[in-house]
């Protein structure tokens, strides 16, 4: 007997597509399964203005193979110089779906991020007024704080104060990696949601470090202890509408991952849906896969869920490429360290 599961076409609420040759190489990997994605603005230089977001959207659509349907939902990179009027205009014109806050220096290409949170207060207040969500990379950058504690410290020092100071602001805590992140989201009101990546449901910090350093498992926020992975899995498979998929699929060419100072990012676009089906099946929650990947995200963003459906079929272990070739160089696909049985049609 074949086992199948039909769900609404999923969306990815946190995706890095890059630009140029890399964009051309990785875009089909997401567009194959996902209808829409929130596109991260951390290009070099970053996507800061409405005009830049509109131009980037055009480049993405131009790179899309003619037989694929995919809607990029654009974001602006928040800087201390961001003009509230430009943000409001880009929102009113339907160019942007969210604004992204990177604490300066927290991650890849975040040097133009925010150092002094008081300087972005005007933009955040405007966003609360017009109902434009803020996506937050939730890690402090204080060198005194241990890298494994940076998310938990951010919640107390920065995130909770920002939310209290800006009532009505809708906020997504991006790629949560800790039990503290899960608890904070659960304790909050309806204006807070969180994305969870595919890889943080699979790896803990041992997978990065035991038996030799594994650069393809290094990402930011870095994977934490096993107890945190289990808390994330529980949250993702619980059916709680505040948690939804944001893969944070973040391609870097192998030469820059397998390096003395390797880049952060796991590339999961290719096999994300098969991995998630395996995870939800293992946790007895296949009936909640649709909520996590196709319903909770649109509900948070106030968008309709996709009408199209995809069918997942269980069969013998799948084969998928170990790397994808892009014009920028090869990119290694995330290895979930287990056979995958669910094919997406
Ligand atoms: C992202 C990237 O490569 O742009 N890397 C990552 O490890 N997730 C940046 C980010 O989202 O933090
Ligand atoms: Zn990211």
Short mmCIF file of C-alpha atoms and ligand atoms in Angstrom, two decimals:
data_model
loop_
_atom_site.label_atom_id
_atom_site.label_comp_id
_atom_site.label_asym_id
_atom_site.label_seq_id
_atom_site.Cartn_x
_atom_site.Cartn_y
_atom_site.Cartn_z
CA UNK A 1 0.00 0.00 0.00
CA UNK A 2 1.38 3.44 -0.86
CA UNK A 3 1.08 6.04 1.79
CA UNK A 4 0.39 9.54 0.55
CA UNK A 5 -0.26 12.88 2.16
CA UNK A 6 -1.80 15.80 0.28
CA UNK A 7 -1.34 19.27 1.74
CA UNK A 8 -1.59 22.84 0.58
CA UNK A 9 1.51 23.99 -1.24
CA UNK A 10 3.98 25.13 1.44
CA UNK A 11 5.69 28.50 1.89
CA UNK A 12 9.11 29.33 3.31
CA UNK A 13 8.99 32.26 5.74
CA UNK A 14 12.79 32.83 5.82
CA UNK A 15 14.96 32.23 2.77
CA UNK A 16 18.30 33.44 1.40
CA UNK A 17 18.41 33.50 -2.40
CA UNK A 18 21.48 35.75 -2.88
CA UNK A 19 21.96 37.35 -6.31
CA UNK A 20 23.54 36.75 -9.72
CA UNK A 21 24.85 33.27 -10.52
CA UNK A 22 24.04 31.92 -7.04
CA UNK A 23 20.44 33.15 -7.30
CA UNK A 24 20.05 31.39 -10.65
CA UNK A 25 21.45 28.19 -9.18
CA UNK A 26 19.43 28.03 -5.96
CA UNK A 27 16.07 29.56 -6.91
CA UNK A 28 14.68 26.44 -8.67
CA UNK A 29 15.49 24.39 -5.54
CA UNK A 30 13.00 26.48 -3.54
CA UNK A 31 10.48 27.17 -6.32
CA UNK A 32 10.09 23.44 -7.00
CA UNK A 33 8.21 22.93 -3.73
CA UNK A 34 7.43 26.33 -2.24
CA UNK A 35 4.81 28.79 -3.53
CA UNK A 36 6.13 31.83 -1.70
CA UNK A 37 9.07 32.80 0.45
CA UNK A 38 10.13 35.72 2.60
CA UNK A 39 13.38 36.79 0.95
CA UNK A 40 16.17 37.92 3.23
CA UNK A 41 17.75 41.29 2.34
CA UNK A 42 21.36 40.62 3.47
CA UNK A 43 22.95 41.07 0.07
CA UNK A 44 26.19 42.98 -0.32
CA UNK A 45 25.27 45.85 -0.20
CA UNK A 46 22.02 45.14 1.69
CA UNK A 47 18.50 45.78 0.35
CA UNK A 48 17.67 48.93 2.31
CA UNK A 49 15.15 50.99 0.32
CA UNK A 50 11.83 50.21 -1.32
CA UNK A 51 13.40 50.86 -4.73
CA UNK A 52 16.17 48.35 -4.01
CA UNK A 53 13.63 45.73 -2.89
CA UNK A 54 11.58 46.27 -6.07
CA UNK A 55 14.71 45.86 -8.21
CA UNK A 56 15.77 42.73 -6.32
CA UNK A 57 12.29 41.25 -6.77
CA UNK A 58 12.60 41.84 -10.54
CA UNK A 59 15.97 40.04 -10.61
CA UNK A 60 14.45 37.07 -8.75
CA UNK A 61 11.47 36.88 -11.12
CA UNK A 62 13.80 37.15 -14.13
CA UNK A 63 15.84 34.21 -12.78
CA UNK A 64 12.77 32.02 -12.30
CA UNK A 65 12.48 29.18 -14.85
CA UNK A 66 9.47 29.76 -17.12
CA UNK A 67 7.70 26.58 -15.99
CA UNK A 68 7.81 27.44 -12.28
CA UNK A 69 5.44 29.52 -10.16
CA UNK A 70 6.94 31.31 -7.18
CA UNK A 71 6.22 34.58 -5.40
CA UNK A 72 9.10 36.29 -3.61
CA UNK A 73 7.88 38.30 -0.61
CA UNK A 74 10.43 41.04 -0.14
CA UNK A 75 11.95 42.49 3.02
CA UNK A 76 13.91 45.63 3.83
CA UNK A 77 17.13 45.55 5.80
CA UNK A 78 16.67 47.87 8.77
CA UNK A 79 19.51 50.33 9.36
CA UNK A 80 19.86 53.24 11.76
CA UNK A 81 19.30 55.53 8.74
CA UNK A 82 16.12 53.81 7.45
CA UNK A 83 13.47 56.38 6.53
CA UNK A 84 10.02 55.56 7.99
CA UNK A 85 8.32 57.20 4.99
CA UNK A 86 10.20 55.01 2.51
CA UNK A 87 9.20 51.92 4.50
CA UNK A 88 5.55 52.98 4.63
CA UNK A 89 5.54 53.72 0.89
CA UNK A 90 7.10 50.34 0.02
CA UNK A 91 4.46 48.66 2.17
CA UNK A 92 1.58 50.64 0.65
CA UNK A 93 2.86 49.86 -2.87
CA UNK A 94 2.89 46.13 -2.08
CA UNK A 95 6.67 45.88 -2.52
CA UNK A 96 7.58 44.66 0.95
CA UNK A 97 6.03 42.13 3.32
CA UNK A 98 8.34 42.66 6.31
CA UNK A 99 11.37 44.52 7.64
CA UNK A 100 14.39 42.60 8.91
CA UNK A 101 16.35 43.59 11.98
CA UNK A 102 19.92 42.32 12.24
CA UNK A 103 21.88 43.41 15.29
CA UNK A 104 25.10 44.77 13.75
CA UNK A 105 27.67 42.02 13.37
CA UNK A 106 25.37 39.15 14.40
CA UNK A 107 25.69 37.12 11.21
CA UNK A 108 26.59 36.97 7.50
CA UNK A 109 26.51 40.46 5.92
CA UNK A 110 25.07 42.19 8.99
CA UNK A 111 27.64 44.99 9.34
CA UNK A 112 24.99 47.62 8.41
CA UNK A 113 22.60 46.33 11.07
CA UNK A 114 21.40 48.09 14.18
CA UNK A 115 23.75 49.07 17.02
CA UNK A 116 21.58 51.58 18.88
CA UNK A 117 17.99 50.36 19.04
CA UNK A 118 16.73 53.84 20.00
CA UNK A 119 17.69 55.00 16.52
CA UNK A 120 15.12 52.73 14.87
CA UNK A 121 12.27 53.53 17.25
CA UNK A 122 10.56 55.84 14.73
CA UNK A 123 10.55 53.15 12.04
CA UNK A 124 9.25 50.50 14.44
CA UNK A 125 6.43 52.77 15.63
CA UNK A 126 5.44 53.48 12.04
CA UNK A 127 5.47 49.76 11.28
CA UNK A 128 3.18 49.09 14.25
CA UNK A 129 0.77 51.74 12.91
CA UNK A 130 0.62 50.34 9.39
CA UNK A 131 0.71 46.65 10.41
CA UNK A 132 4.04 45.78 8.78
CA UNK A 133 5.78 42.89 10.58
CA UNK A 134 9.34 42.99 11.89
CA UNK A 135 11.53 39.88 11.46
CA UNK A 136 14.27 39.71 14.09
CA UNK A 137 17.59 37.92 14.11
CA UNK A 138 17.63 37.33 17.85
CA UNK A 139 21.23 37.21 19.01
CA UNK A 140 23.25 39.71 21.03
CA UNK A 141 26.65 40.53 19.60
CA UNK A 142 28.33 41.42 22.90
CA UNK A 143 31.71 39.64 22.79
CA UNK A 144 31.34 38.90 26.52
CA UNK A 145 28.33 36.67 25.87
CA UNK A 146 29.03 33.05 24.97
CA UNK A 147 27.84 32.18 21.46
CA UNK A 148 25.55 29.45 22.82
CA UNK A 149 23.82 31.97 25.14
CA UNK A 150 23.36 34.77 22.64
CA UNK A 151 19.71 34.03 21.82
CA UNK A 152 18.57 33.65 25.42
CA UNK A 153 20.37 36.86 26.45
CA UNK A 154 18.89 38.73 23.46
CA UNK A 155 15.37 37.88 24.59
CA UNK A 156 15.87 39.54 27.98
CA UNK A 157 18.14 42.41 26.99
CA UNK A 158 16.77 43.50 23.62
CA UNK A 159 13.77 41.61 22.34
CA UNK A 160 11.37 41.88 25.24
CA UNK A 161 12.17 45.61 25.80
CA UNK A 162 11.58 46.38 22.07
CA UNK A 163 8.26 44.57 22.11
CA UNK A 164 7.14 46.35 25.29
CA UNK A 165 8.18 49.73 23.91
CA UNK A 166 6.28 49.20 20.65
CA UNK A 167 2.83 47.85 21.44
CA UNK A 168 0.98 46.53 18.40
CA UNK A 169 4.18 45.76 16.45
CA UNK A 170 3.90 42.32 14.89
CA UNK A 171 7.18 40.50 15.35
CA UNK A 172 8.65 37.24 14.10
CA UNK A 173 11.43 35.79 16.18
CA UNK A 174 13.44 34.23 13.39
CA UNK A 175 15.01 30.76 13.43
CA UNK A 176 14.64 30.11 17.15
CA UNK A 177 17.15 27.62 18.50
CA UNK A 178 16.48 27.41 22.24
CA UNK A 179 13.90 26.25 24.76
CA UNK A 180 13.96 29.84 26.05
CA UNK A 181 12.88 31.04 22.59
CA UNK A 182 10.05 28.51 22.53
CA UNK A 183 8.92 29.50 26.04
CA UNK A 184 9.07 33.21 25.26
CA UNK A 185 6.88 32.81 22.18
CA UNK A 186 4.41 30.68 24.12
CA UNK A 187 4.19 33.28 26.88
CA UNK A 188 3.44 36.17 24.52
CA UNK A 189 0.28 37.54 22.94
CA UNK A 190 -0.93 37.21 19.37
CA UNK A 191 1.52 39.74 17.93
CA UNK A 192 4.46 37.33 18.21
CA UNK A 193 5.33 34.38 15.99
CA UNK A 194 8.50 32.37 15.42
CA UNK A 195 10.07 30.57 12.53
CA UNK A 196 11.88 27.28 13.00
CA UNK A 197 14.34 25.93 10.47
CA UNK A 198 14.49 22.39 9.15
CA UNK A 199 18.08 21.83 10.23
CA UNK A 200 17.51 22.90 13.84
CA UNK A 201 15.00 20.05 14.13
CA UNK A 202 17.77 17.62 13.11
CA UNK A 203 21.13 18.72 14.47
CA UNK A 204 22.44 19.62 17.90
CA UNK A 205 25.86 21.07 18.68
CA UNK A 206 27.48 17.65 18.89
CA UNK A 207 26.70 17.13 15.22
CA UNK A 208 28.86 20.15 14.42
CA UNK A 209 31.79 19.29 16.66
CA UNK A 210 32.08 15.60 17.63
CA UNK A 211 34.39 13.44 15.53
CA UNK A 212 35.75 16.35 13.50
CA UNK A 213 34.39 19.78 12.63
CA UNK A 214 31.46 19.67 10.18
CA UNK A 215 31.32 23.03 8.39
CA UNK A 216 28.07 22.20 6.60
CA UNK A 217 26.30 22.02 9.98
CA UNK A 218 27.56 25.43 11.05
CA UNK A 219 24.92 28.12 10.85
CA UNK A 220 23.73 31.07 12.92
CA UNK A 221 22.18 30.97 15.35
CA UNK A 222 24.41 27.97 16.03
CA UNK A 223 22.68 24.69 16.96
CA UNK A 224 22.46 24.24 20.74
CA UNK A 225 22.25 21.26 23.15
CA UNK A 226 19.99 18.29 22.49
CA UNK A 227 17.38 19.49 25.03
CA UNK A 228 16.88 22.60 22.89
CA UNK A 229 16.52 20.58 19.69
CA UNK A 230 13.83 18.52 21.40
CA UNK A 231 12.01 21.68 22.55
CA UNK A 232 12.03 22.98 18.96
CA UNK A 233 10.73 19.69 17.64
CA UNK A 234 7.95 19.72 20.18
CA UNK A 235 7.01 23.28 19.23
CA UNK A 236 7.12 22.62 15.48
CA UNK A 237 5.01 19.47 15.66
CA UNK A 238 2.61 20.74 18.36
CA UNK A 239 0.14 22.41 16.02
CA UNK A 240 0.62 25.75 17.85
CA UNK A 241 -0.08 28.41 15.19
CA UNK A 242 2.68 30.70 16.49
CA UNK A 243 5.37 28.38 15.10
CA UNK A 244 5.93 28.06 11.35
CA UNK A 245 8.56 27.04 8.83
CA UNK A 246 11.34 29.42 7.85
CA UNK A 247 14.07 27.23 6.41
CA UNK A 248 16.84 29.84 6.58
CA UNK A 249 18.27 27.90 3.65
CA UNK A 250 21.48 29.89 3.24
CA UNK A 251 23.72 28.87 0.35
CA UNK A 252 27.47 29.44 0.41
CA UNK A 253 29.83 27.81 -2.08
CA UNK A 254 31.75 24.87 -0.68
CA UNK A 255 35.07 26.72 -0.94
CA UNK A 256 33.78 29.25 1.61
CA UNK A 257 32.18 26.65 3.91
CA UNK A 258 35.17 24.29 3.91
CA UNK A 259 37.52 27.04 4.97
CA UNK A 260 39.65 28.09 7.95
CA UNK A 261 36.98 30.74 8.68
CA UNK A 262 33.91 29.03 7.23
CA UNK A 263 30.68 30.89 6.48
CA UNK A 264 27.53 30.26 8.52
CA UNK A 265 24.54 28.73 6.75
CA UNK A 266 22.93 25.38 5.94
CA UNK A 267 21.51 24.85 2.46
CA UNK A 268 18.28 22.89 2.90
CA UNK A 269 16.02 24.07 0.06
CA UNK A 270 16.47 20.85 -1.94
CA UNK A 271 15.33 18.32 0.67
CA UNK A 272 13.49 20.38 3.29
CA UNK A 273 10.00 19.02 2.64
CA UNK A 274 11.19 15.40 2.64
CA UNK A 275 13.08 15.97 5.89
CA UNK A 276 10.08 17.63 7.54
CA UNK A 277 7.76 14.81 6.51
CA UNK A 278 10.19 12.34 8.08
CA UNK A 279 10.39 14.43 11.29
CA UNK A 280 6.63 14.86 11.60
CA UNK A 281 6.07 11.15 10.90
CA UNK A 282 8.66 10.16 13.55
CA UNK A 283 6.86 12.39 16.05
CA UNK A 284 3.40 11.06 15.17
CA UNK A 285 2.35 14.45 13.79
CA UNK A 286 2.04 14.02 10.01
CA UNK A 287 -1.43 15.54 10.26
CA UNK A 288 0.23 18.77 11.51
CA UNK A 289 2.77 19.12 8.70
CA UNK A 290 0.33 21.23 6.68
CA UNK A 291 -0.17 23.65 9.57
CA UNK A 292 3.56 24.16 10.10
CA UNK A 293 4.47 24.51 6.42
CA UNK A 294 1.37 25.98 4.78
CA UNK A 295 -1.15 27.48 7.24
CA UNK A 296 0.41 29.11 10.30
CA UNK A 297 2.76 31.37 8.32
CA UNK A 298 0.10 32.88 6.04
CA UNK A 299 -2.17 33.36 9.06
CA UNK A 300 0.53 35.35 10.87
CA UNK A 301 1.25 37.50 7.81
CA UNK A 302 -2.46 37.99 7.06
CA UNK A 303 -2.20 36.28 3.68
CA UNK A 304 -4.44 33.54 2.28
CA UNK A 305 -3.00 30.03 2.29
CA UNK A 306 -2.10 28.61 -1.13
CA UNK A 307 -4.90 26.98 -3.09
CA UNK A 308 -2.59 24.57 -4.94
CA UNK A 309 -1.82 21.21 -3.32
CA UNK A 310 1.27 19.00 -3.23
CA UNK A 311 1.26 15.28 -2.59
CA UNK A 312 3.95 13.56 -0.57
CA UNK A 313 4.38 9.86 -1.24
CA UNK A 314 6.21 7.44 1.02
CA UNK A 315 8.47 4.93 -0.69
CA UNK A 316 12.01 3.51 -0.72
CA UNK A 317 14.79 5.90 0.37
CA UNK A 318 15.06 8.88 -1.95
CA UNK A 319 18.14 9.86 -3.82
CA UNK A 320 18.93 13.55 -4.16
CA UNK A 321 22.14 15.30 -5.13
CA UNK A 322 24.85 15.72 -2.51
CA UNK A 323 25.65 19.09 -4.06
CA UNK A 324 23.97 21.40 -6.50
CA UNK A 325 26.10 23.05 -9.15
CA UNK A 326 25.62 26.81 -9.42
CA UNK A 327 27.36 29.32 -11.67
CA UNK A 328 29.05 30.56 -8.47
CA UNK A 329 30.37 27.08 -7.56
CA UNK A 330 29.07 23.90 -5.89
CA UNK A 331 26.79 24.16 -2.86
CA UNK A 332 26.46 21.17 -0.52
CA UNK A 333 22.91 20.08 0.29
CA UNK A 334 22.15 19.56 4.00
CA UNK A 335 22.67 15.93 5.03
CA UNK A 336 19.98 14.91 7.56
CA UNK A 337 21.97 11.78 8.52
CA UNK A 338 18.97 9.54 7.95
CA UNK A 339 17.25 8.05 4.92
CA UNK A 340 14.34 10.11 3.57
CA UNK A 341 11.26 8.31 2.33
CA UNK A 342 8.80 11.07 1.41
CA UNK A 343 8.87 12.28 -2.19
CA UNK A 344 7.14 15.53 -3.09
CA UNK A 345 5.07 15.68 -6.30
C1 LIG B 1 22.69 33.43 6.97
C2 LIG B 1 23.40 33.78 5.68
O1 LIG B 1 24.28 33.03 5.26
O2 LIG B 1 23.05 34.79 5.07
N1 LIG B 1 23.47 32.45 7.66
C3 LIG B 1 23.01 31.59 8.60
O3 LIG B 1 23.83 30.86 9.19
N2 LIG B 1 21.74 31.48 8.87
C4 LIG B 1 22.47 34.64 7.77
C5 LIG B 1 21.43 34.49 8.84
O4 LIG B 1 20.26 34.29 8.57
O5 LIG B 1 21.81 34.57 10.02
ZN1 LIG B 2 18.75 33.71 7.63
#
